[in-house]
Amino acid sequence: MNELIILFAKSVGIGVAIAAPVGPVGVLCMRRAVSSGRLSAITTGLGAATADAVYASITAFGLTAIADLLLEFKTPAAAIGGIFLIFLGIRIAQSAMKGSEVSAAGSISTKNLLTGYFSTFLLTMTNPATILSFAAIFAGIGFLQNLSDKYSAVLLVGGVFLGSTIWWIILANLATELKKRLGARFERYVNFLSAIIIGLFGVLALGSLLLDN
């Protein structure tokens, strides 16, 4: 029992560590927090957490055929992700010039929440190399050798999902509180900076593909 508790605790830490580095999803989460409210930001983060859990599952359950297939299509997936980021950057810039997406955080629709969830899920899934990150982390601390049964693997994946979700909840609440304290000017800054940063991530993603070729 103690070993399972330790396994779960470590996997939660891995989930936080995978989610925490600054990237386009983090920027997008903060932007939606200040423009559409806490719930929209958390839903956005859950999309990324779900994708992290999918990649963790592929690694933990040893689904090498699926991993190899995803890695084989790594280049077109990255291209799609880069184009999508540029598109998002343009949309955010247009929205920033017009004003907030919604007049009040409470008016966000179910459709918008689902759009936020699936957009970050697909965006995270366009980086199949994440599988290699999980494989390296799990192997580095002996997780793969210690997964004696499928229940341990399920516990591991659940911990990764929980850790990632915890991070997105923290980030969403932090951005929401900053919006309350700093007001509309902070929202405008976040919107414009988000458009620039997300667009740059897209350009860099496409540029790295050109350099690789």
PDB file of C-alpha atoms in Angstrom:
ATOM      1  CA  MET A   1       0.000   0.000   0.000  1.00  0.00           C
ATOM      2  CA  ASN A   2       2.801   2.421   0.915  1.00  0.00           C
ATOM      3  CA  GLU A   3       4.472   1.762  -2.434  1.00  0.00           C
ATOM      4  CA  LEU A   4       1.259   2.614  -4.270  1.00  0.00           C
ATOM      5  CA  ILE A   5       0.869   5.846  -2.289  1.00  0.00           C
ATOM      6  CA  ILE A   6       4.450   6.822  -3.123  1.00  0.00           C
ATOM      7  CA  LEU A   7       3.878   5.918  -6.779  1.00  0.00           C
ATOM      8  CA  PHE A   8       0.762   8.073  -6.909  1.00  0.00           C
ATOM      9  CA  ALA A   9       2.428  11.001  -5.134  1.00  0.00           C
ATOM     10  CA  LYS A  10       5.387  10.926  -7.518  1.00  0.00           C
ATOM     11  CA  SER A  11       3.120  10.711 -10.547  1.00  0.00           C
ATOM     12  CA  VAL A  12       1.223  13.787  -9.335  1.00  0.00           C
ATOM     13  CA  GLY A  13       4.556  15.584  -9.142  1.00  0.00           C
ATOM     14  CA  ILE A  14       5.371  14.497 -12.690  1.00  0.00           C
ATOM     15  CA  GLY A  15       2.015  15.841 -13.867  1.00  0.00           C
ATOM     16  CA  VAL A  16       2.800  19.222 -12.345  1.00  0.00           C
ATOM     17  CA  ALA A  17       6.335  19.193 -13.778  1.00  0.00           C
ATOM     18  CA  ILE A  18       5.114  18.379 -17.296  1.00  0.00           C
ATOM     19  CA  ALA A  19       2.436  21.098 -17.226  1.00  0.00           C
ATOM     20  CA  ALA A  20       4.323  23.880 -15.455  1.00  0.00           C
ATOM     21  CA  PRO A  21       6.939  24.994 -18.053  1.00  0.00           C
ATOM     22  CA  VAL A  22       5.851  28.133 -19.879  1.00  0.00           C
ATOM     23  CA  GLY A  23       4.376  27.312 -23.277  1.00  0.00           C
ATOM     24  CA  PRO A  24       1.508  28.250 -25.581  1.00  0.00           C
ATOM     25  CA  VAL A  25      -1.074  26.353 -23.517  1.00  0.00           C
ATOM     26  CA  GLY A  26      -0.053  28.179 -20.341  1.00  0.00           C
ATOM     27  CA  VAL A  27      -0.289  31.531 -22.097  1.00  0.00           C
ATOM     28  CA  LEU A  28      -3.651  30.568 -23.564  1.00  0.00           C
ATOM     29  CA  CYS A  29      -4.915  29.496 -20.140  1.00  0.00           C
ATOM     30  CA  MET A  30      -3.971  32.844 -18.584  1.00  0.00           C
ATOM     31  CA  ARG A  31      -5.499  34.741 -21.461  1.00  0.00           C
ATOM     32  CA  ARG A  32      -8.811  32.918 -21.143  1.00  0.00           C
ATOM     33  CA  ALA A  33      -8.779  33.478 -17.378  1.00  0.00           C
ATOM     34  CA  VAL A  34      -8.645  37.247 -17.762  1.00  0.00           C
ATOM     35  CA  SER A  35     -10.950  37.414 -20.800  1.00  0.00           C
ATOM     36  CA  SER A  36     -13.554  34.741 -20.055  1.00  0.00           C
ATOM     37  CA  GLY A  37     -13.156  33.859 -16.403  1.00  0.00           C
ATOM     38  CA  ARG A  38     -11.807  31.153 -14.113  1.00  0.00           C
ATOM     39  CA  LEU A  39     -14.025  28.327 -15.410  1.00  0.00           C
ATOM     40  CA  SER A  40     -12.973  28.918 -19.013  1.00  0.00           C
ATOM     41  CA  ALA A  41      -9.296  28.822 -18.024  1.00  0.00           C
ATOM     42  CA  ILE A  42      -9.688  25.641 -15.976  1.00  0.00           C
ATOM     43  CA  THR A  43     -11.545  23.945 -18.833  1.00  0.00           C
ATOM     44  CA  THR A  44      -8.759  25.013 -21.169  1.00  0.00           C
ATOM     45  CA  GLY A  45      -6.188  23.476 -18.841  1.00  0.00           C
ATOM     46  CA  LEU A  46      -8.180  20.248 -18.560  1.00  0.00           C
ATOM     47  CA  GLY A  47      -7.795  19.763 -22.313  1.00  0.00           C
ATOM     48  CA  ALA A  48      -4.021  19.801 -21.916  1.00  0.00           C
ATOM     49  CA  ALA A  49      -4.212  17.571 -18.823  1.00  0.00           C
ATOM     50  CA  THR A  50      -6.253  15.021 -20.774  1.00  0.00           C
ATOM     51  CA  ALA A  51      -3.678  14.961 -23.569  1.00  0.00           C
ATOM     52  CA  ASP A  52      -0.902  14.514 -20.991  1.00  0.00           C
ATOM     53  CA  ALA A  53      -2.847  11.558 -19.547  1.00  0.00           C
ATOM     54  CA  VAL A  54      -3.183  10.037 -23.027  1.00  0.00           C
ATOM     55  CA  TYR A  55       0.563  10.225 -23.615  1.00  0.00           C
ATOM     56  CA  ALA A  56       1.268   8.927 -20.099  1.00  0.00           C
ATOM     57  CA  SER A  57      -1.080   5.992 -20.788  1.00  0.00           C
ATOM     58  CA  ILE A  58       0.733   5.100 -23.999  1.00  0.00           C
ATOM     59  CA  THR A  59       4.011   5.037 -22.095  1.00  0.00           C
ATOM     60  CA  ALA A  60       2.794   3.357 -18.904  1.00  0.00           C
ATOM     61  CA  PHE A  61       0.913   0.562 -20.679  1.00  0.00           C
ATOM     62  CA  GLY A  62       3.761  -0.051 -23.113  1.00  0.00           C
ATOM     63  CA  LEU A  63       1.702   0.688 -26.213  1.00  0.00           C
ATOM     64  CA  THR A  64       4.768   0.892 -28.428  1.00  0.00           C
ATOM     65  CA  ALA A  65       2.851   0.426 -31.688  1.00  0.00           C
ATOM     66  CA  ILE A  66       0.754   3.523 -30.993  1.00  0.00           C
ATOM     67  CA  ALA A  67       3.820   5.437 -29.813  1.00  0.00           C
ATOM     68  CA  ASP A  68       5.735   4.549 -32.985  1.00  0.00           C
ATOM     69  CA  LEU A  69       2.762   5.546 -35.152  1.00  0.00           C
ATOM     70  CA  LEU A  70       2.425   8.928 -33.451  1.00  0.00           C
ATOM     71  CA  LEU A  71       6.150   9.601 -33.666  1.00  0.00           C
ATOM     72  CA  GLU A  72       6.091   8.680 -37.347  1.00  0.00           C
ATOM     73  CA  PHE A  73       3.640  11.516 -37.938  1.00  0.00           C
ATOM     74  CA  LYS A  74       5.493  13.911 -35.648  1.00  0.00           C
ATOM     75  CA  THR A  75       6.411  16.332 -38.460  1.00  0.00           C
ATOM     76  CA  PRO A  76       2.918  16.839 -39.942  1.00  0.00           C
ATOM     77  CA  ALA A  77       1.479  17.006 -36.424  1.00  0.00           C
ATOM     78  CA  ALA A  78       3.956  19.739 -35.492  1.00  0.00           C
ATOM     79  CA  ALA A  79       3.117  21.601 -38.700  1.00  0.00           C
ATOM     80  CA  ILE A  80      -0.582  21.491 -37.857  1.00  0.00           C
ATOM     81  CA  GLY A  81       0.178  22.679 -34.339  1.00  0.00           C
ATOM     82  CA  GLY A  82       2.311  25.568 -35.616  1.00  0.00           C
ATOM     83  CA  ILE A  83      -0.346  26.716 -38.069  1.00  0.00           C
ATOM     84  CA  PHE A  84      -2.999  26.441 -35.369  1.00  0.00           C
ATOM     85  CA  LEU A  85      -0.925  28.579 -32.995  1.00  0.00           C
ATOM     86  CA  ILE A  86      -0.485  31.286 -35.623  1.00  0.00           C
ATOM     87  CA  PHE A  87      -4.233  31.184 -36.286  1.00  0.00           C
ATOM     88  CA  LEU A  88      -4.925  31.497 -32.552  1.00  0.00           C
ATOM     89  CA  GLY A  89      -2.499  34.398 -32.269  1.00  0.00           C
ATOM     90  CA  ILE A  90      -4.308  36.263 -35.059  1.00  0.00           C
ATOM     91  CA  ARG A  91      -7.727  35.558 -33.537  1.00  0.00           C
ATOM     92  CA  ILE A  92      -6.575  36.737 -30.109  1.00  0.00           C
ATOM     93  CA  ALA A  93      -5.106  39.930 -31.604  1.00  0.00           C
ATOM     94  CA  GLN A  94      -8.394  40.643 -33.376  1.00  0.00           C
ATOM     95  CA  SER A  95     -10.321  40.003 -30.171  1.00  0.00           C
ATOM     96  CA  ALA A  96      -7.966  42.241 -28.177  1.00  0.00           C
ATOM     97  CA  MET A  97      -8.577  45.129 -30.556  1.00  0.00           C
ATOM     98  CA  LYS A  98     -12.348  44.675 -30.251  1.00  0.00           C
ATOM     99  CA  GLY A  99     -12.403  44.119 -26.498  1.00  0.00           C
ATOM    100  CA  SER A 100     -13.116  41.153 -24.248  1.00  0.00           C
ATOM    101  CA  GLU A 101     -14.636  37.966 -25.608  1.00  0.00           C
ATOM    102  CA  VAL A 102     -17.534  38.198 -23.185  1.00  0.00           C
ATOM    103  CA  SER A 103     -18.993  41.012 -21.142  1.00  0.00           C
ATOM    104  CA  ALA A 104     -18.952  38.948 -17.955  1.00  0.00           C
ATOM    105  CA  ALA A 105     -17.215  35.764 -16.916  1.00  0.00           C
ATOM    106  CA  GLY A 106     -20.559  34.179 -16.032  1.00  0.00           C
ATOM    107  CA  SER A 107     -21.877  34.517 -19.579  1.00  0.00           C
ATOM    108  CA  ILE A 108     -19.426  32.057 -21.101  1.00  0.00           C
ATOM    109  CA  SER A 109     -21.356  29.391 -23.020  1.00  0.00           C
ATOM    110  CA  THR A 110     -21.032  25.615 -22.899  1.00  0.00           C
ATOM    111  CA  LYS A 111     -19.969  25.726 -26.544  1.00  0.00           C
ATOM    112  CA  ASN A 112     -17.107  28.083 -25.710  1.00  0.00           C
ATOM    113  CA  LEU A 113     -16.029  25.866 -22.813  1.00  0.00           C
ATOM    114  CA  LEU A 114     -15.965  22.806 -25.066  1.00  0.00           C
ATOM    115  CA  THR A 115     -14.078  24.755 -27.729  1.00  0.00           C
ATOM    116  CA  GLY A 116     -11.494  25.771 -25.147  1.00  0.00           C
ATOM    117  CA  TYR A 117     -11.147  22.178 -23.920  1.00  0.00           C
ATOM    118  CA  PHE A 118     -10.758  20.548 -27.319  1.00  0.00           C
ATOM    119  CA  SER A 119      -8.511  23.288 -28.716  1.00  0.00           C
ATOM    120  CA  THR A 120      -5.874  22.720 -26.017  1.00  0.00           C
ATOM    121  CA  PHE A 121      -6.360  18.953 -26.131  1.00  0.00           C
ATOM    122  CA  LEU A 122      -5.617  18.905 -29.866  1.00  0.00           C
ATOM    123  CA  LEU A 123      -2.845  21.467 -29.485  1.00  0.00           C
ATOM    124  CA  THR A 124      -1.099  19.319 -26.870  1.00  0.00           C
ATOM    125  CA  MET A 125      -1.655  16.177 -28.930  1.00  0.00           C
ATOM    126  CA  THR A 126       0.169  17.770 -31.887  1.00  0.00           C
ATOM    127  CA  ASN A 127       3.412  17.238 -29.960  1.00  0.00           C
ATOM    128  CA  PRO A 128       3.910  13.437 -30.063  1.00  0.00           C
ATOM    129  CA  ALA A 129       7.453  13.906 -28.794  1.00  0.00           C
ATOM    130  CA  THR A 130       5.826  14.288 -25.369  1.00  0.00           C
ATOM    131  CA  ILE A 131       5.790  10.485 -25.336  1.00  0.00           C
ATOM    132  CA  LEU A 132       9.572  10.514 -25.259  1.00  0.00           C
ATOM    133  CA  SER A 133       9.505  12.949 -22.328  1.00  0.00           C
ATOM    134  CA  PHE A 134       7.261  10.636 -20.327  1.00  0.00           C
ATOM    135  CA  ALA A 135       9.342   7.600 -21.259  1.00  0.00           C
ATOM    136  CA  ALA A 136      12.536   9.340 -20.148  1.00  0.00           C
ATOM    137  CA  ILE A 137      11.019  10.541 -16.866  1.00  0.00           C
ATOM    138  CA  PHE A 138       9.387   7.208 -16.017  1.00  0.00           C
ATOM    139  CA  ALA A 139      12.529   5.246 -16.841  1.00  0.00           C
ATOM    140  CA  GLY A 140      14.766   7.727 -15.044  1.00  0.00           C
ATOM    141  CA  ILE A 141      13.046   7.175 -11.701  1.00  0.00           C
ATOM    142  CA  GLY A 142      12.335   3.507 -12.222  1.00  0.00           C
ATOM    143  CA  PHE A 143       8.585   3.750 -12.769  1.00  0.00           C
ATOM    144  CA  LEU A 144       8.410   1.419 -15.744  1.00  0.00           C
ATOM    145  CA  GLN A 145      10.280  -1.331 -13.910  1.00  0.00           C
ATOM    146  CA  ASN A 146       8.012  -0.982 -10.863  1.00  0.00           C
ATOM    147  CA  LEU A 147       4.706  -1.184 -12.764  1.00  0.00           C
ATOM    148  CA  SER A 148       3.973  -4.753 -11.760  1.00  0.00           C
ATOM    149  CA  ASP A 149       0.351  -4.718 -12.910  1.00  0.00           C
ATOM    150  CA  LYS A 150      -2.163  -2.679 -14.877  1.00  0.00           C
ATOM    151  CA  TYR A 151      -3.607  -1.189 -11.687  1.00  0.00           C
ATOM    152  CA  SER A 152      -0.283   0.475 -10.923  1.00  0.00           C
ATOM    153  CA  ALA A 153      -0.240   1.870 -14.449  1.00  0.00           C
ATOM    154  CA  VAL A 154      -3.768   3.251 -13.999  1.00  0.00           C
ATOM    155  CA  LEU A 155      -2.682   4.848 -10.719  1.00  0.00           C
ATOM    156  CA  LEU A 156       0.319   6.383 -12.449  1.00  0.00           C
ATOM    157  CA  VAL A 157      -1.768   7.878 -15.277  1.00  0.00           C
ATOM    158  CA  GLY A 158      -4.362   9.145 -12.805  1.00  0.00           C
ATOM    159  CA  GLY A 159      -1.642  10.866 -10.817  1.00  0.00           C
ATOM    160  CA  VAL A 160      -0.235  12.555 -13.914  1.00  0.00           C
ATOM    161  CA  PHE A 161      -3.707  13.807 -14.847  1.00  0.00           C
ATOM    162  CA  LEU A 162      -4.353  15.067 -11.305  1.00  0.00           C
ATOM    163  CA  GLY A 163      -0.979  16.816 -11.100  1.00  0.00           C
ATOM    164  CA  SER A 164      -1.479  18.521 -14.441  1.00  0.00           C
ATOM    165  CA  THR A 165      -5.014  19.547 -13.459  1.00  0.00           C
ATOM    166  CA  ILE A 166      -3.796  20.991 -10.145  1.00  0.00           C
ATOM    167  CA  TRP A 167      -1.308  23.170 -12.009  1.00  0.00           C
ATOM    168  CA  TRP A 168      -3.949  24.529 -14.402  1.00  0.00           C
ATOM    169  CA  ILE A 169      -6.314  25.295 -11.519  1.00  0.00           C
ATOM    170  CA  ILE A 170      -3.546  27.203  -9.728  1.00  0.00           C
ATOM    171  CA  LEU A 171      -2.659  29.151 -12.885  1.00  0.00           C
ATOM    172  CA  ALA A 172      -6.321  29.936 -13.662  1.00  0.00           C
ATOM    173  CA  ASN A 173      -6.946  31.225 -10.143  1.00  0.00           C
ATOM    174  CA  LEU A 174      -3.740  33.269 -10.123  1.00  0.00           C
ATOM    175  CA  ALA A 175      -4.593  34.963 -13.431  1.00  0.00           C
ATOM    176  CA  THR A 176      -8.183  35.589 -12.332  1.00  0.00           C
ATOM    177  CA  GLU A 177      -7.068  37.214  -9.082  1.00  0.00           C
ATOM    178  CA  LEU A 178      -4.580  39.414 -10.951  1.00  0.00           C
ATOM    179  CA  LYS A 179      -7.392  40.532 -13.267  1.00  0.00           C
ATOM    180  CA  LYS A 180      -9.544  41.468 -10.253  1.00  0.00           C
ATOM    181  CA  ARG A 181      -6.733  43.478  -8.691  1.00  0.00           C
ATOM    182  CA  LEU A 182      -5.329  45.163 -11.805  1.00  0.00           C
ATOM    183  CA  GLY A 183      -8.493  45.604 -13.869  1.00  0.00           C
ATOM    184  CA  ALA A 184      -9.120  46.149 -17.566  1.00  0.00           C
ATOM    185  CA  ARG A 185      -5.629  47.441 -18.332  1.00  0.00           C
ATOM    186  CA  PHE A 186      -4.130  44.145 -17.196  1.00  0.00           C
ATOM    187  CA  GLU A 187      -6.604  42.296 -19.442  1.00  0.00           C
ATOM    188  CA  ARG A 188      -5.564  44.352 -22.482  1.00  0.00           C
ATOM    189  CA  TYR A 189      -1.882  43.707 -21.802  1.00  0.00           C
ATOM    190  CA  VAL A 190      -2.467  39.973 -21.401  1.00  0.00           C
ATOM    191  CA  ASN A 191      -4.512  39.805 -24.605  1.00  0.00           C
ATOM    192  CA  PHE A 192      -1.916  41.590 -26.726  1.00  0.00           C
ATOM    193  CA  LEU A 193       1.028  39.742 -25.180  1.00  0.00           C
ATOM    194  CA  SER A 194      -0.788  36.426 -25.599  1.00  0.00           C
ATOM    195  CA  ALA A 195      -1.367  37.122 -29.276  1.00  0.00           C
ATOM    196  CA  ILE A 196       2.328  37.888 -29.793  1.00  0.00           C
ATOM    197  CA  ILE A 197       3.675  34.989 -27.720  1.00  0.00           C
ATOM    198  CA  ILE A 198       1.302  32.358 -29.109  1.00  0.00           C
ATOM    199  CA  GLY A 199       1.947  33.546 -32.663  1.00  0.00           C
ATOM    200  CA  LEU A 200       5.705  33.376 -32.052  1.00  0.00           C
ATOM    201  CA  PHE A 201       5.423  29.831 -30.732  1.00  0.00           C
ATOM    202  CA  GLY A 202       3.671  28.938 -33.988  1.00  0.00           C
ATOM    203  CA  VAL A 203       6.354  30.598 -36.115  1.00  0.00           C
ATOM    204  CA  LEU A 204       9.109  28.875 -34.140  1.00  0.00           C
ATOM    205  CA  ALA A 205       7.372  25.511 -34.528  1.00  0.00           C
ATOM    206  CA  LEU A 206       7.195  25.901 -38.304  1.00  0.00           C
ATOM    207  CA  GLY A 207      10.720  27.323 -38.445  1.00  0.00           C
ATOM    208  CA  SER A 208      12.147  24.337 -36.560  1.00  0.00           C
ATOM    209  CA  LEU A 209      10.546  22.007 -39.126  1.00  0.00           C
ATOM    210  CA  LEU A 210      12.219  23.892 -41.960  1.00  0.00           C
ATOM    211  CA  LEU A 211      15.596  23.713 -40.215  1.00  0.00           C
ATOM    212  CA  ASP A 212      15.186  19.969 -39.623  1.00  0.00           C
ATOM    213  CA  ASN A 213      14.581  19.475 -43.328  1.00  0.00           C
TER     214      ASN A 213
END
